[in-house]
Amino acid sequence: MCGIFGAAVDGRPLDRVLFQTVSGVLAHRGPDAEGLFFSPDGNLGLGHRRLSVIDLRDIANQPMSTPDGRWAIVYNGEVYNYREVRQELALEGAGPFLTDSDTEVILLAWRQWGPQAVNRFNGMFAFSIWDQQEEELWLCRDRLGIKPLFYSITDGLAFASELKGVLPLLSRKPTVSKHALKAFLHLGFIPEPGTIFEEISKFPSGHYGRYKNGHLELTAYWHPDRRIQEQSNATEEEAIQSFQEGLYSSVKYRMIADVPFGTFLSGGTDSSLVTAIASDLSSQQLKTFSIGFKEAKFDESQFAMKVASHLRTDHTSVMLEEKDAMPLLLEMMATFDEPFADTSAIPTMLVSQLAREKVTVILTGDGGDELFLGYGAHDWARRLSASLARPFATPVSQLLAHGNSRFKRIGHLFEGAGFESIRDHIFSQEQYFFSNAELARLINDSYQTKPYSYSDPAELARQLTAAEQQALFDLKVYLKDDLLTKVDRSSMKYGLECRVPLLDYRLVEMAINMPVSLKRRNGERKWMLKKILENYLPKALIYRPKWGFSVPLASWLRGEMFFLIETYLDDDLVDAIGVVNKQVVNALIKRFLRGEDYLYQRLWALIVVHRWMKENQ
């Protein structure tokens, strides 16, 4: 796991001192080594910060070049099946191999097979390869977008693992994106390909690109929509057995490391299952880590400790209190470079810092909810798709608007029952952010732009249920641009590598083609994962209400953190920034203080925007 960056320009040599500066900006992603590479004419530069995980020798440092000097690579991530790919290369006479690293395997595979090599890789990765002979620069990102990659083509091509790594490589100050601001207030994050800046984009997952003569040509090599097939005729027992075998293969791959590793253990289904299998496969006592909250409503650490005790792991837990969260809230805003409202980043940052004291690699349970219908949004998609929902949506919404805080929130959900972009509306309201209808009233005319809108894919191999369509949105948008982003930035801030066994693309392809009956049964979400987990844990630890991984932000904003509202939603600042209408903001604050708790996320999103704009104007 590492940080990468680079640039290609025409007609002028790159500033090597500037490259050294960018290396320092990304130092947290790779504290073990740094390296720079420049083409003979100086128009192409690659940079790398290394977190050593596989083959810790200096010979495996990057940038790495082929012996003849034609090819060079910088790479962030892990290709778990690199040993099998290496054997294929050896059979075809490729080599010689000078290291035991996956970096060298990727480089030689690209030399041998070209961009089609990526179809052989199982892992999480973002890399760039320079071909000196053809004067071509290639970029590539993994199938699910687990590893980040940002780029700009305004001044030649510039790219980096984080937004802050691209900014110094631009020749002029970038422009704030009005569309990105609106999407953020709707979703709580900025979805691919957008960023907060017009001139910088997120490189699309499942794509590779060739940059030559000032033009970047993108090619998709994997997309979840295209992996949806007719459901198999496998029996229930066969499906469960096949997925469990795939899980073992995935976890075993992700335990390959030359450094200590462990797991994040929340006590929920997904992390418990990953931990159970890792513990079963490990020859040593597995290290596990969790975060608890002083507020009992949000504290799942008791279940994590019970699971750890049953699995006999070496467990470490820490309690998060409001006073601990205060500095992390402000630190979080700087860590993500652009507006990002998922406050579960706070406990993720804290548990990452805790884990890094003992391990370098962590396995997480991310992906289970998206693949196995684990969210309440999936239930709402089913309800709102019912034939009676649409005709009565407006009167139901108007009726609930006069109820308590919970009823008002549900009323907002019904407002979008007839929308074409129902997926993002359901997500937005389940996460307590602004609906597009609210944004039309909130945002000032000078910042109004086309709203974010997601449409269900028109052509699939089979018709999906409303719940499956909602889960597909989560897989393609929420998981990639919120949850995986949160884990990457929060962990890499401390030089910790997180791996996600449930997002092995083989498991993803299996899961998206399973019958709904294996995902939800008799009201039980993630039914199949829980059936597999019964092999390791007592049912009392498995079948219990879902807690999620959130912080008590509503009570915090009414308590010691009320100063954030006073500071960043002050009339003068709101007017000076000019994005939103201060009268609408003041009305939201008053409603929140009167007891409409669900408005806390809307206020938090506004705080994040105004703080970011103030810091970056």
Coordinates of C-alpha atoms in Angstrom, one line a residue:
M1 CA 0.0 0.0 0.0
C2 CA 1.4 3.3 -1.0
G3 CA 1.0 6.7 -2.5
I4 CA 1.6 7.4 -6.2
F5 CA 1.8 10.6 -8.3
G6 CA 3.1 11.7 -11.6
A7 CA 2.8 14.1 -14.5
A8 CA 3.3 14.2 -18.3
V9 CA 3.7 17.5 -20.2
D10 CA 4.8 18.6 -23.6
G11 CA 7.6 20.9 -24.5
R12 CA 9.0 21.7 -21.0
P13 CA 10.8 19.8 -18.3
L14 CA 9.0 19.1 -15.1
D15 CA 10.0 20.9 -11.9
R16 CA 11.9 18.2 -9.9
V17 CA 11.8 20.3 -6.7
L18 CA 8.0 20.4 -7.0
F19 CA 7.9 16.6 -7.3
Q20 CA 9.8 16.4 -4.0
T21 CA 7.2 18.6 -2.5
V22 CA 4.4 16.3 -3.6
S23 CA 6.3 13.4 -2.2
G24 CA 6.2 15.1 1.2
V25 CA 2.5 15.8 0.8
L26 CA 1.8 12.1 0.4
A27 CA 4.4 10.9 2.9
H28 CA 1.7 9.5 5.3
R29 CA 0.7 6.9 2.7
G30 CA 4.2 5.5 2.5
P31 CA 6.5 6.2 5.4
D32 CA 9.0 3.5 4.5
A33 CA 10.6 4.7 1.3
E34 CA 10.3 7.3 -1.5
G35 CA 11.4 7.4 -5.1
L36 CA 11.2 9.5 -8.2
F37 CA 11.6 8.7 -11.9
F38 CA 12.0 11.0 -14.9
S39 CA 12.1 10.3 -18.6
P40 CA 15.3 11.2 -20.4
D41 CA 13.7 14.5 -21.8
G42 CA 12.3 15.4 -18.3
N43 CA 8.7 15.7 -19.6
L44 CA 7.5 12.7 -17.7
G45 CA 7.8 12.1 -14.0
L46 CA 6.6 9.4 -11.6
G47 CA 6.7 9.5 -7.8
H48 CA 6.1 6.9 -5.1
R49 CA 5.8 6.7 -1.3
R50 CA 6.1 3.1 0.0
L51 CA 4.4 1.3 2.8
S52 CA 6.4 -2.0 2.8
V53 CA 4.1 -5.0 3.1
I54 CA 5.5 -7.6 0.6
D55 CA 9.2 -8.1 -0.1
L56 CA 10.5 -5.5 2.3
R57 CA 13.9 -5.2 0.6
D58 CA 15.1 -2.0 -1.0
I59 CA 15.2 -3.8 -4.4
A60 CA 11.4 -3.9 -4.3
N61 CA 11.1 -0.1 -3.9
Q62 CA 9.4 2.0 -6.6
P63 CA 9.4 3.5 -9.2
M64 CA 10.4 0.2 -10.6
S65 CA 11.8 -0.2 -14.2
T66 CA 12.4 -3.1 -16.5
P67 CA 16.1 -4.0 -17.0
D68 CA 16.1 -2.5 -20.5
G69 CA 14.6 0.8 -19.2
R70 CA 11.6 0.8 -21.5
W71 CA 8.9 0.4 -18.9
A72 CA 8.5 2.0 -15.5
I73 CA 5.7 1.6 -12.9
V74 CA 4.4 3.3 -9.7
Y75 CA 1.7 1.3 -7.9
N76 CA -0.6 1.5 -4.9
G77 CA -2.3 -1.6 -3.6
E78 CA -2.0 -5.3 -3.6
V79 CA -2.5 -8.0 -6.3
Y80 CA -3.1 -11.0 -4.2
N81 CA -2.8 -13.7 -6.9
Y82 CA 0.6 -12.3 -8.0
R83 CA 2.3 -15.7 -7.5
E84 CA 0.0 -17.5 -9.9
V85 CA 0.4 -14.7 -12.4
R86 CA 4.1 -14.9 -12.0
Q87 CA 4.0 -18.6 -12.8
E88 CA 2.0 -17.9 -16.0
L89 CA 4.7 -15.3 -17.0
A90 CA 7.5 -17.8 -16.3
L91 CA 5.8 -20.4 -18.5
E92 CA 5.8 -17.9 -21.3
G93 CA 9.5 -17.1 -20.8
A94 CA 9.0 -13.7 -19.2
G95 CA 11.5 -12.5 -16.7
P96 CA 14.0 -12.5 -15.1
F97 CA 12.4 -11.9 -11.8
L98 CA 14.6 -9.9 -9.4
T99 CA 12.2 -9.5 -6.5
D100 CA 9.3 -11.4 -4.8
S101 CA 7.0 -8.4 -5.1
D102 CA 3.7 -8.0 -6.9
T103 CA 4.9 -4.7 -8.3
E104 CA 7.4 -6.6 -10.6
V105 CA 4.7 -9.0 -11.6
I106 CA 2.3 -6.2 -12.7
L107 CA 5.1 -4.5 -14.7
L108 CA 6.2 -7.7 -16.5
A109 CA 2.6 -8.8 -17.1
W110 CA 1.9 -5.4 -18.7
R111 CA 5.0 -5.8 -20.9
Q112 CA 4.0 -9.4 -21.8
W113 CA 0.2 -9.0 -22.4
G114 CA -0.5 -5.3 -22.6
P115 CA -3.5 -3.8 -20.9
Q116 CA -5.3 -7.1 -21.0
A117 CA -3.0 -8.2 -18.2
V118 CA -5.4 -6.4 -15.8
N119 CA -8.0 -9.1 -16.3
R120 CA -5.7 -11.6 -14.6
F121 CA -5.2 -9.5 -11.4
N122 CA -7.2 -10.1 -8.3
G123 CA -6.7 -7.3 -5.9
M124 CA -7.1 -3.6 -5.1
F125 CA -4.9 -1.4 -7.1
A126 CA -4.2 1.9 -8.8
F127 CA -1.1 2.1 -10.9
S128 CA 0.6 4.0 -13.7
I129 CA 3.0 2.5 -16.3
W130 CA 5.2 4.5 -18.6
D131 CA 6.3 3.1 -22.0
Q132 CA 9.4 5.0 -23.0
Q133 CA 9.5 3.5 -26.5
E134 CA 5.9 4.5 -27.4
E135 CA 5.9 7.5 -25.2
E136 CA 2.6 6.4 -23.6
L137 CA 1.5 6.7 -20.0
W138 CA -1.0 4.2 -18.8
L139 CA -3.3 4.6 -15.7
C140 CA -5.4 1.8 -14.2
R141 CA -7.8 1.4 -11.2
D142 CA -9.2 -1.8 -9.7
R143 CA -12.7 -3.2 -10.4
L144 CA -14.5 -1.9 -7.3
G145 CA -12.6 1.3 -6.8
I146 CA -11.0 0.2 -3.5
K147 CA -7.9 2.2 -4.2
P148 CA -8.2 5.9 -5.1
L149 CA -6.8 7.7 -8.1
F150 CA -7.3 11.4 -9.1
Y151 CA -6.2 13.0 -12.3
S152 CA -6.3 16.3 -14.3
I153 CA -5.7 16.9 -18.0
T154 CA -5.7 20.7 -17.9
D155 CA -1.9 21.0 -18.1
G156 CA -0.8 17.8 -19.7
L157 CA -1.7 14.9 -17.4
A158 CA -1.3 15.0 -13.6
F159 CA -2.4 12.2 -11.2
A160 CA -2.0 11.2 -7.6
S161 CA -3.5 8.9 -4.9
E162 CA -5.1 11.9 -3.2
L163 CA -6.5 15.2 -4.3
K164 CA -3.8 17.1 -2.4
G165 CA -1.2 15.3 -4.5
V166 CA -2.6 16.7 -7.8
L167 CA -3.1 20.3 -6.7
P168 CA 0.6 21.2 -6.6
L169 CA 1.1 19.8 -10.1
L170 CA -1.5 22.3 -11.6
S171 CA -0.2 25.5 -13.1
R172 CA -3.2 27.6 -12.0
K173 CA -5.7 27.6 -9.2
P174 CA -8.6 25.2 -9.9
T175 CA -12.3 26.2 -9.9
V176 CA -14.8 25.0 -7.3
S177 CA -17.4 22.8 -8.9
K178 CA -21.0 23.9 -8.3
H179 CA -22.3 20.5 -9.4
A180 CA -20.0 18.8 -6.9
L181 CA -21.3 21.0 -4.0
K182 CA -24.9 20.2 -4.9
A183 CA -24.2 16.5 -5.1
F184 CA -22.4 16.6 -1.8
L185 CA -25.3 18.3 0.0
H186 CA -27.6 15.6 -1.5
L187 CA -25.4 12.5 -0.7
G188 CA -22.8 13.6 1.9
F189 CA -19.9 12.8 -0.5
I190 CA -18.9 13.7 -4.1
P191 CA -19.5 10.8 -6.5
E192 CA -17.2 9.7 -9.2
P193 CA -16.0 11.1 -11.6
G194 CA -16.5 14.5 -9.9
T195 CA -14.4 16.2 -7.3
I196 CA -14.8 19.5 -5.6
F197 CA -12.7 21.0 -8.4
E198 CA -13.8 21.3 -12.0
E199 CA -10.3 20.6 -13.3
I200 CA -9.7 17.3 -11.3
S201 CA -11.6 14.0 -11.7
K202 CA -11.7 10.7 -10.0
F203 CA -10.4 8.0 -12.3
P204 CA -13.2 5.6 -13.0
S205 CA -13.0 2.2 -11.3
G206 CA -12.7 -0.9 -13.5
H207 CA -11.0 1.2 -16.2
Y208 CA -7.6 1.7 -17.7
G209 CA -6.5 4.7 -19.7
R210 CA -3.8 5.5 -22.3
Y211 CA -2.4 9.1 -22.4
K212 CA -0.6 10.0 -25.5
N213 CA -0.2 13.3 -27.5
G214 CA -2.2 15.2 -25.0
H215 CA -5.3 12.9 -25.1
L216 CA -6.5 10.4 -22.5
E217 CA -8.5 7.4 -23.9
L218 CA -10.4 5.5 -21.2
T219 CA -11.4 1.8 -21.6
A220 CA -13.7 -0.2 -19.2
Y221 CA -12.5 -3.7 -18.4
W222 CA -15.0 -4.5 -15.7
H223 CA -18.4 -3.2 -14.6
P224 CA -20.9 -4.7 -12.2
D225 CA -23.8 -4.1 -14.6
R226 CA -22.1 -6.3 -17.1
R227 CA -21.5 -9.1 -14.6
I228 CA -25.2 -9.5 -13.8
Q229 CA -26.4 -12.8 -15.4
E230 CA -29.3 -15.1 -15.3
Q231 CA -29.5 -16.8 -11.9
S232 CA -27.9 -20.3 -11.7
N233 CA -29.8 -23.5 -11.0
A234 CA -27.6 -24.2 -8.0
T235 CA -29.4 -25.5 -4.9
E236 CA -29.4 -23.4 -1.7
E237 CA -26.8 -25.8 -0.1
E238 CA -24.6 -25.6 -3.2
A239 CA -24.8 -21.8 -3.3
I240 CA -23.8 -21.5 0.4
Q241 CA -21.0 -24.0 0.0
S242 CA -19.7 -22.2 -3.1
F243 CA -19.7 -18.8 -1.4
Q244 CA -18.1 -20.1 1.8
E245 CA -15.3 -21.7 -0.3
G246 CA -14.9 -18.4 -2.1
L247 CA -14.7 -16.5 1.3
Y248 CA -11.9 -18.8 2.5
S249 CA -10.0 -18.2 -0.7
S250 CA -10.5 -14.5 -0.5
V251 CA -9.4 -14.2 3.2
K252 CA -6.4 -16.5 2.6
Y253 CA -5.3 -14.3 -0.2
R254 CA -5.6 -11.2 1.9
M255 CA -3.5 -12.6 4.7
I256 CA -0.4 -12.7 2.4
A257 CA 2.0 -10.2 4.0
D258 CA 5.5 -10.0 5.4
V259 CA 4.3 -7.8 8.2
P260 CA 1.9 -8.2 11.2
F261 CA -1.8 -8.2 10.4
G262 CA -5.2 -8.2 12.2
T263 CA -8.9 -7.4 11.7
F264 CA -11.3 -4.6 12.5
L265 CA -14.0 -6.3 14.6
S266 CA -17.2 -4.3 15.3
G267 CA -19.2 -7.3 16.4
G268 CA -21.5 -7.1 13.4
T269 CA -22.1 -9.9 10.9
D270 CA -19.5 -8.9 8.2
S271 CA -16.5 -8.1 10.4
S272 CA -17.3 -11.1 12.6
L273 CA -17.4 -13.5 9.6
V274 CA -14.1 -12.1 8.2
T275 CA -12.5 -12.4 11.6
A276 CA -13.8 -15.9 12.2
I277 CA -12.3 -17.2 8.9
A278 CA -9.0 -15.3 9.4
S279 CA -8.7 -16.7 12.9
D280 CA -9.4 -20.2 11.5
L281 CA -6.7 -19.8 8.8
S282 CA -4.1 -18.1 11.0
S283 CA -1.3 -20.1 12.6
Q284 CA -1.0 -17.4 15.3
Q285 CA -3.5 -15.7 17.6
L286 CA -5.3 -13.1 15.5
K287 CA -5.2 -9.5 16.6
T288 CA -8.5 -7.7 16.5
F289 CA -9.5 -4.0 17.2
S290 CA -12.7 -2.2 17.9
I291 CA -14.0 1.2 19.0
G292 CA -16.7 1.8 21.6
F293 CA -18.8 4.8 22.5
K294 CA -19.7 6.2 25.9
E295 CA -23.3 6.7 24.7
A296 CA -24.8 3.2 25.1
K297 CA -27.2 3.7 22.1
F298 CA -24.1 3.8 19.7
D299 CA -21.8 1.3 21.6
E300 CA -21.4 -2.0 19.9
S301 CA -18.0 -2.8 21.5
Q302 CA -19.7 -5.2 24.0
F303 CA -20.6 -7.5 21.1
A304 CA -17.1 -7.1 19.6
M305 CA -15.6 -8.3 22.9
K306 CA -18.0 -11.2 23.1
V307 CA -17.1 -12.3 19.5
A308 CA -13.4 -11.8 20.2
S309 CA -13.7 -13.9 23.4
H310 CA -15.5 -16.7 21.6
L311 CA -13.0 -16.7 18.7
R312 CA -10.1 -16.3 21.2
T313 CA -8.5 -13.3 19.5
D314 CA -6.0 -10.9 21.0
H315 CA -8.5 -8.0 21.2
T316 CA -7.9 -4.3 21.8
S317 CA -10.7 -1.8 22.3
V318 CA -10.9 1.9 23.0
M319 CA -13.8 4.1 24.1
L320 CA -14.6 7.2 22.1
E321 CA -15.9 10.2 24.1
E322 CA -17.1 13.6 22.9
K323 CA -13.8 15.2 24.1
D324 CA -11.8 12.8 21.9
A325 CA -14.0 13.4 18.9
M326 CA -13.6 17.2 18.9
P327 CA -10.1 17.4 17.5
L328 CA -10.7 14.5 15.2
L329 CA -13.7 16.2 13.6
L330 CA -11.6 19.1 12.5
E331 CA -8.7 16.8 11.5
M332 CA -11.2 14.7 9.5
M333 CA -12.1 17.7 7.3
A334 CA -8.5 18.2 6.3
T335 CA -7.8 14.5 5.8
F336 CA -10.4 14.1 3.0
D337 CA -9.3 17.2 0.9
E338 CA -12.9 17.9 -0.3
P339 CA -16.2 18.1 1.5
F340 CA -17.0 14.7 3.1
A341 CA -19.7 14.2 5.7
D342 CA -19.5 10.6 6.8
T343 CA -18.7 11.1 10.5
S344 CA -18.0 7.4 11.0
A345 CA -14.6 8.4 9.7
I346 CA -13.9 9.6 13.2
P347 CA -14.0 6.2 14.9
T348 CA -12.4 4.7 11.8
M349 CA -9.4 7.1 12.2
L350 CA -9.2 6.3 15.9
V351 CA -9.3 2.5 15.4
S352 CA -6.7 2.8 12.6
Q353 CA -4.4 4.7 14.8
L354 CA -4.9 2.1 17.5
A355 CA -4.3 -0.8 15.2
R356 CA -1.2 0.7 13.6
E357 CA 0.6 0.4 16.9
K358 CA 0.5 -3.4 16.6
V359 CA 0.0 -4.3 12.9
T360 CA 0.5 -2.9 9.4
V361 CA -2.3 -4.8 7.6
I362 CA -6.0 -5.0 8.6
L363 CA -8.9 -7.0 7.1
T364 CA -12.3 -5.2 7.2
G365 CA -15.9 -6.4 6.7
D366 CA -16.9 -3.7 4.1
G367 CA -19.2 -4.8 1.3
G368 CA -21.6 -7.2 3.1
D369 CA -24.5 -4.8 3.3
E370 CA -24.3 -3.8 -0.4
L371 CA -24.1 -7.5 -1.6
F372 CA -26.6 -9.0 0.8
L373 CA -29.4 -6.4 1.2
G374 CA -28.3 -5.2 4.6
Y375 CA -29.5 -1.6 4.6
G376 CA -32.9 -0.1 5.5
A377 CA -32.7 1.7 2.2
H378 CA -33.2 -1.6 0.5
D379 CA -36.5 -2.1 2.4
W380 CA -37.6 1.4 1.4
A381 CA -36.9 0.7 -2.2
R382 CA -39.2 -2.3 -2.0
R383 CA -42.0 -0.3 -0.2
L384 CA -41.9 2.7 -2.5
S385 CA -42.0 0.4 -5.6
A386 CA -45.3 -1.1 -4.5
S387 CA -48.2 -0.3 -6.8
L388 CA -50.1 1.7 -4.1
A389 CA -47.1 3.8 -3.1
R390 CA -47.0 6.2 -6.0
P391 CA -50.6 7.3 -6.2
F392 CA -50.7 8.0 -2.4
A393 CA -47.1 9.3 -2.0
T394 CA -48.0 13.0 -2.0
P395 CA -50.9 12.8 0.5
V396 CA -48.9 10.5 2.8
S397 CA -46.0 12.9 2.7
Q398 CA -48.2 15.8 3.5
L399 CA -49.8 13.9 6.4
L400 CA -46.5 12.8 7.9
A401 CA -45.1 16.4 7.7
H402 CA -47.3 17.3 10.7
G403 CA -46.0 14.4 12.8
N404 CA -42.9 14.0 15.1
S405 CA -39.3 14.0 13.9
R406 CA -39.4 10.4 12.8
F407 CA -42.6 10.8 10.8
K408 CA -41.3 13.9 9.1
R409 CA -38.2 12.0 8.0
I410 CA -40.4 9.3 6.5
G411 CA -42.5 11.9 4.8
H412 CA -39.4 13.1 2.9
L413 CA -38.9 9.6 1.7
F414 CA -42.4 9.5 0.2
E415 CA -41.8 12.8 -1.5
G416 CA -39.7 11.0 -4.1
A417 CA -41.9 8.0 -4.8
G418 CA -42.4 9.0 -8.4
F419 CA -38.9 10.2 -9.2
E420 CA -36.9 8.7 -12.0
S421 CA -33.8 9.1 -9.8
I422 CA -35.5 7.2 -6.9
R423 CA -32.2 5.5 -5.8
D424 CA -30.3 8.6 -4.9
H425 CA -33.4 10.0 -3.3
I426 CA -33.9 7.0 -1.0
F427 CA -30.2 7.0 -0.1
S428 CA -30.2 10.7 0.6
Q429 CA -33.2 10.6 2.9
E430 CA -32.1 7.4 4.7
Q431 CA -28.8 9.2 5.4
Y432 CA -30.7 12.4 6.5
F433 CA -29.2 14.7 3.8
F434 CA -31.0 17.2 1.6
S435 CA -33.4 16.0 -1.0
N436 CA -33.1 17.6 -4.5
A437 CA -36.4 19.4 -3.8
E438 CA -34.9 20.9 -0.6
L439 CA -31.8 21.9 -2.5
A440 CA -33.8 23.9 -5.0
R441 CA -34.9 26.1 -2.1
L442 CA -31.7 26.1 -0.1
I443 CA -29.0 26.9 -2.8
N444 CA -28.6 30.5 -4.0
D445 CA -29.2 31.2 -7.7
S446 CA -25.5 31.8 -8.4
Y447 CA -24.7 28.2 -7.3
Q448 CA -27.7 26.5 -8.7
T449 CA -26.9 23.8 -11.3
K450 CA -28.3 20.5 -12.5
P451 CA -29.0 18.2 -9.6
Y452 CA -27.3 14.9 -9.1
S453 CA -29.4 12.1 -10.6
Y454 CA -28.8 8.4 -10.8
S455 CA -30.9 6.2 -13.2
D456 CA -31.3 2.5 -13.0
P457 CA -29.4 0.7 -15.8
A458 CA -31.7 0.1 -18.7
E459 CA -30.2 -3.1 -20.1
L460 CA -29.3 -5.9 -17.8
A461 CA -29.2 -9.7 -18.4
R462 CA -32.2 -10.1 -16.0
Q463 CA -34.8 -7.8 -14.3
L464 CA -33.8 -6.8 -10.8
T465 CA -36.1 -6.2 -7.9
A466 CA -36.3 -2.7 -6.5
A467 CA -34.2 -3.8 -3.5
E468 CA -31.6 -5.2 -5.8
Q469 CA -31.5 -2.0 -7.8
Q470 CA -31.0 0.0 -4.7
A471 CA -28.2 -2.4 -3.6
L472 CA -26.6 -1.9 -7.0
F473 CA -26.6 1.8 -6.5
D474 CA -24.9 1.3 -3.2
L475 CA -22.3 -0.9 -4.7
K476 CA -21.5 1.5 -7.6
V477 CA -21.8 4.8 -5.8
Y478 CA -22.1 4.7 -1.9
L479 CA -19.6 2.0 -1.3
K480 CA -16.9 3.3 -3.6
D481 CA -17.1 7.1 -3.0
D482 CA -18.1 7.1 0.7
L483 CA -17.3 3.9 2.6
L484 CA -14.1 2.8 0.8
T485 CA -12.9 6.4 0.6
K486 CA -13.5 6.7 4.3
V487 CA -11.4 3.6 5.1
D488 CA -8.6 4.5 2.7
R489 CA -8.0 8.0 4.0
S490 CA -8.6 7.2 7.6
S491 CA -6.2 4.2 7.6
M492 CA -3.6 5.6 5.3
K493 CA -3.3 8.7 7.4
Y494 CA -1.5 6.4 9.8
G495 CA 0.3 4.2 7.3
L496 CA -2.2 1.3 7.8
E497 CA -3.2 -1.0 4.9
C498 CA -6.9 -2.1 4.9
R499 CA -8.0 -5.1 2.8
V500 CA -11.6 -6.0 2.0
P501 CA -12.2 -9.8 1.6
L502 CA -15.9 -9.5 0.8
L503 CA -15.0 -7.3 -2.2
D504 CA -13.0 -9.9 -4.0
Y505 CA -14.5 -9.5 -7.5
R506 CA -15.3 -13.3 -7.6
L507 CA -17.5 -13.0 -4.5
V508 CA -19.1 -9.8 -5.9
E509 CA -20.0 -11.6 -9.1
M510 CA -21.4 -14.5 -7.1
A511 CA -23.4 -12.3 -4.8
I512 CA -25.0 -10.0 -7.3
N513 CA -26.4 -13.1 -9.1
M514 CA -27.8 -14.9 -6.1
P515 CA -31.6 -15.1 -5.5
V516 CA -33.0 -12.5 -3.1
S517 CA -34.2 -15.4 -0.9
L518 CA -30.6 -16.1 0.0
K519 CA -30.0 -12.4 1.0
R520 CA -33.2 -11.6 2.9
R521 CA -35.5 -14.2 4.5
N522 CA -38.4 -13.8 6.9
G523 CA -37.3 -10.2 7.6
E524 CA -33.7 -11.3 8.3
R525 CA -31.1 -9.3 6.3
K526 CA -27.9 -10.8 5.1
W527 CA -29.4 -14.2 5.7
M528 CA -26.8 -16.3 3.9
L529 CA -23.8 -14.6 5.6
K530 CA -25.5 -15.2 9.0
K531 CA -26.0 -18.9 8.1
I532 CA -22.3 -19.2 7.3
L533 CA -21.5 -17.4 10.5
E534 CA -23.4 -20.0 12.5
N535 CA -20.5 -22.3 11.9
Y536 CA -18.3 -20.1 14.2
L537 CA -20.5 -18.2 16.7
P538 CA -23.6 -18.9 18.8
K539 CA -26.9 -17.6 17.4
A540 CA -27.3 -15.0 20.2
L541 CA -24.3 -13.1 18.8
I542 CA -25.5 -13.3 15.3
Y543 CA -29.2 -12.6 15.3
R544 CA -29.6 -9.2 16.9
P545 CA -30.6 -5.7 15.7
K546 CA -28.2 -3.9 13.3
W547 CA -26.3 -1.1 15.0
G548 CA -24.2 0.4 12.2
F549 CA -21.0 2.4 12.7
S550 CA -22.1 5.9 13.5
V551 CA -21.4 8.6 16.1
P552 CA -23.9 10.4 18.3
L553 CA -23.6 13.6 16.2
A554 CA -27.1 15.0 17.0
S555 CA -26.4 15.1 20.7
W556 CA -22.8 16.4 20.2
L557 CA -24.1 19.3 18.1
R558 CA -26.5 20.2 20.8
G559 CA -23.7 20.0 23.4
E560 CA -20.1 21.0 23.3
M561 CA -20.0 21.0 19.5
F562 CA -22.7 23.6 19.2
F563 CA -19.9 26.1 18.5
L564 CA -19.5 24.5 15.1
I565 CA -23.0 25.7 14.2
E566 CA -22.3 29.1 15.7
T567 CA -19.0 29.4 13.8
Y568 CA -19.7 28.0 10.4
L569 CA -23.4 28.7 10.0
D570 CA -23.1 32.3 11.2
D571 CA -25.1 34.7 9.1
D572 CA -22.1 36.8 8.1
L573 CA -20.1 33.7 7.0
V574 CA -23.0 32.1 5.1
D575 CA -23.5 35.4 3.3
A576 CA -19.8 35.7 2.5
I577 CA -19.5 32.2 1.1
G578 CA -22.8 32.7 -0.8
V579 CA -23.7 29.1 -1.6
V580 CA -26.9 28.9 0.4
N581 CA -29.8 31.0 1.7
K582 CA -29.2 32.1 5.3
Q583 CA -32.9 32.3 6.1
V584 CA -33.4 28.6 5.1
V585 CA -30.3 27.7 7.2
N586 CA -31.6 29.6 10.2
A587 CA -35.0 27.9 10.0
L588 CA -33.2 24.5 9.9
I589 CA -31.2 25.4 13.0
K590 CA -34.4 26.4 14.9
R591 CA -36.2 23.2 13.9
F592 CA -33.2 21.1 15.0
L593 CA -33.0 22.8 18.4
R594 CA -36.8 22.3 18.8
G595 CA -36.3 18.5 18.6
E596 CA -36.2 17.6 14.9
D597 CA -33.2 15.3 15.4
Y598 CA -33.0 14.0 11.8
L599 CA -31.9 17.5 10.6
Y600 CA -28.4 17.1 12.2
Q601 CA -26.9 15.5 9.1
R602 CA -28.2 18.4 7.0
L603 CA -26.6 20.9 9.4
W604 CA -23.4 18.9 9.5
A605 CA -23.1 18.9 5.7
L606 CA -23.6 22.7 5.7
I607 CA -20.9 23.0 8.4
V608 CA -18.5 20.9 6.3
V609 CA -19.2 23.0 3.2
H610 CA -18.7 26.4 4.9
R611 CA -15.5 25.3 6.7
W612 CA -14.1 23.9 3.5
M613 CA -14.9 27.0 1.5
K614 CA -13.5 29.2 4.2
E615 CA -10.3 27.3 4.4
N616 CA -9.9 26.9 0.6
Q617 CA -11.2 30.1 -1.0

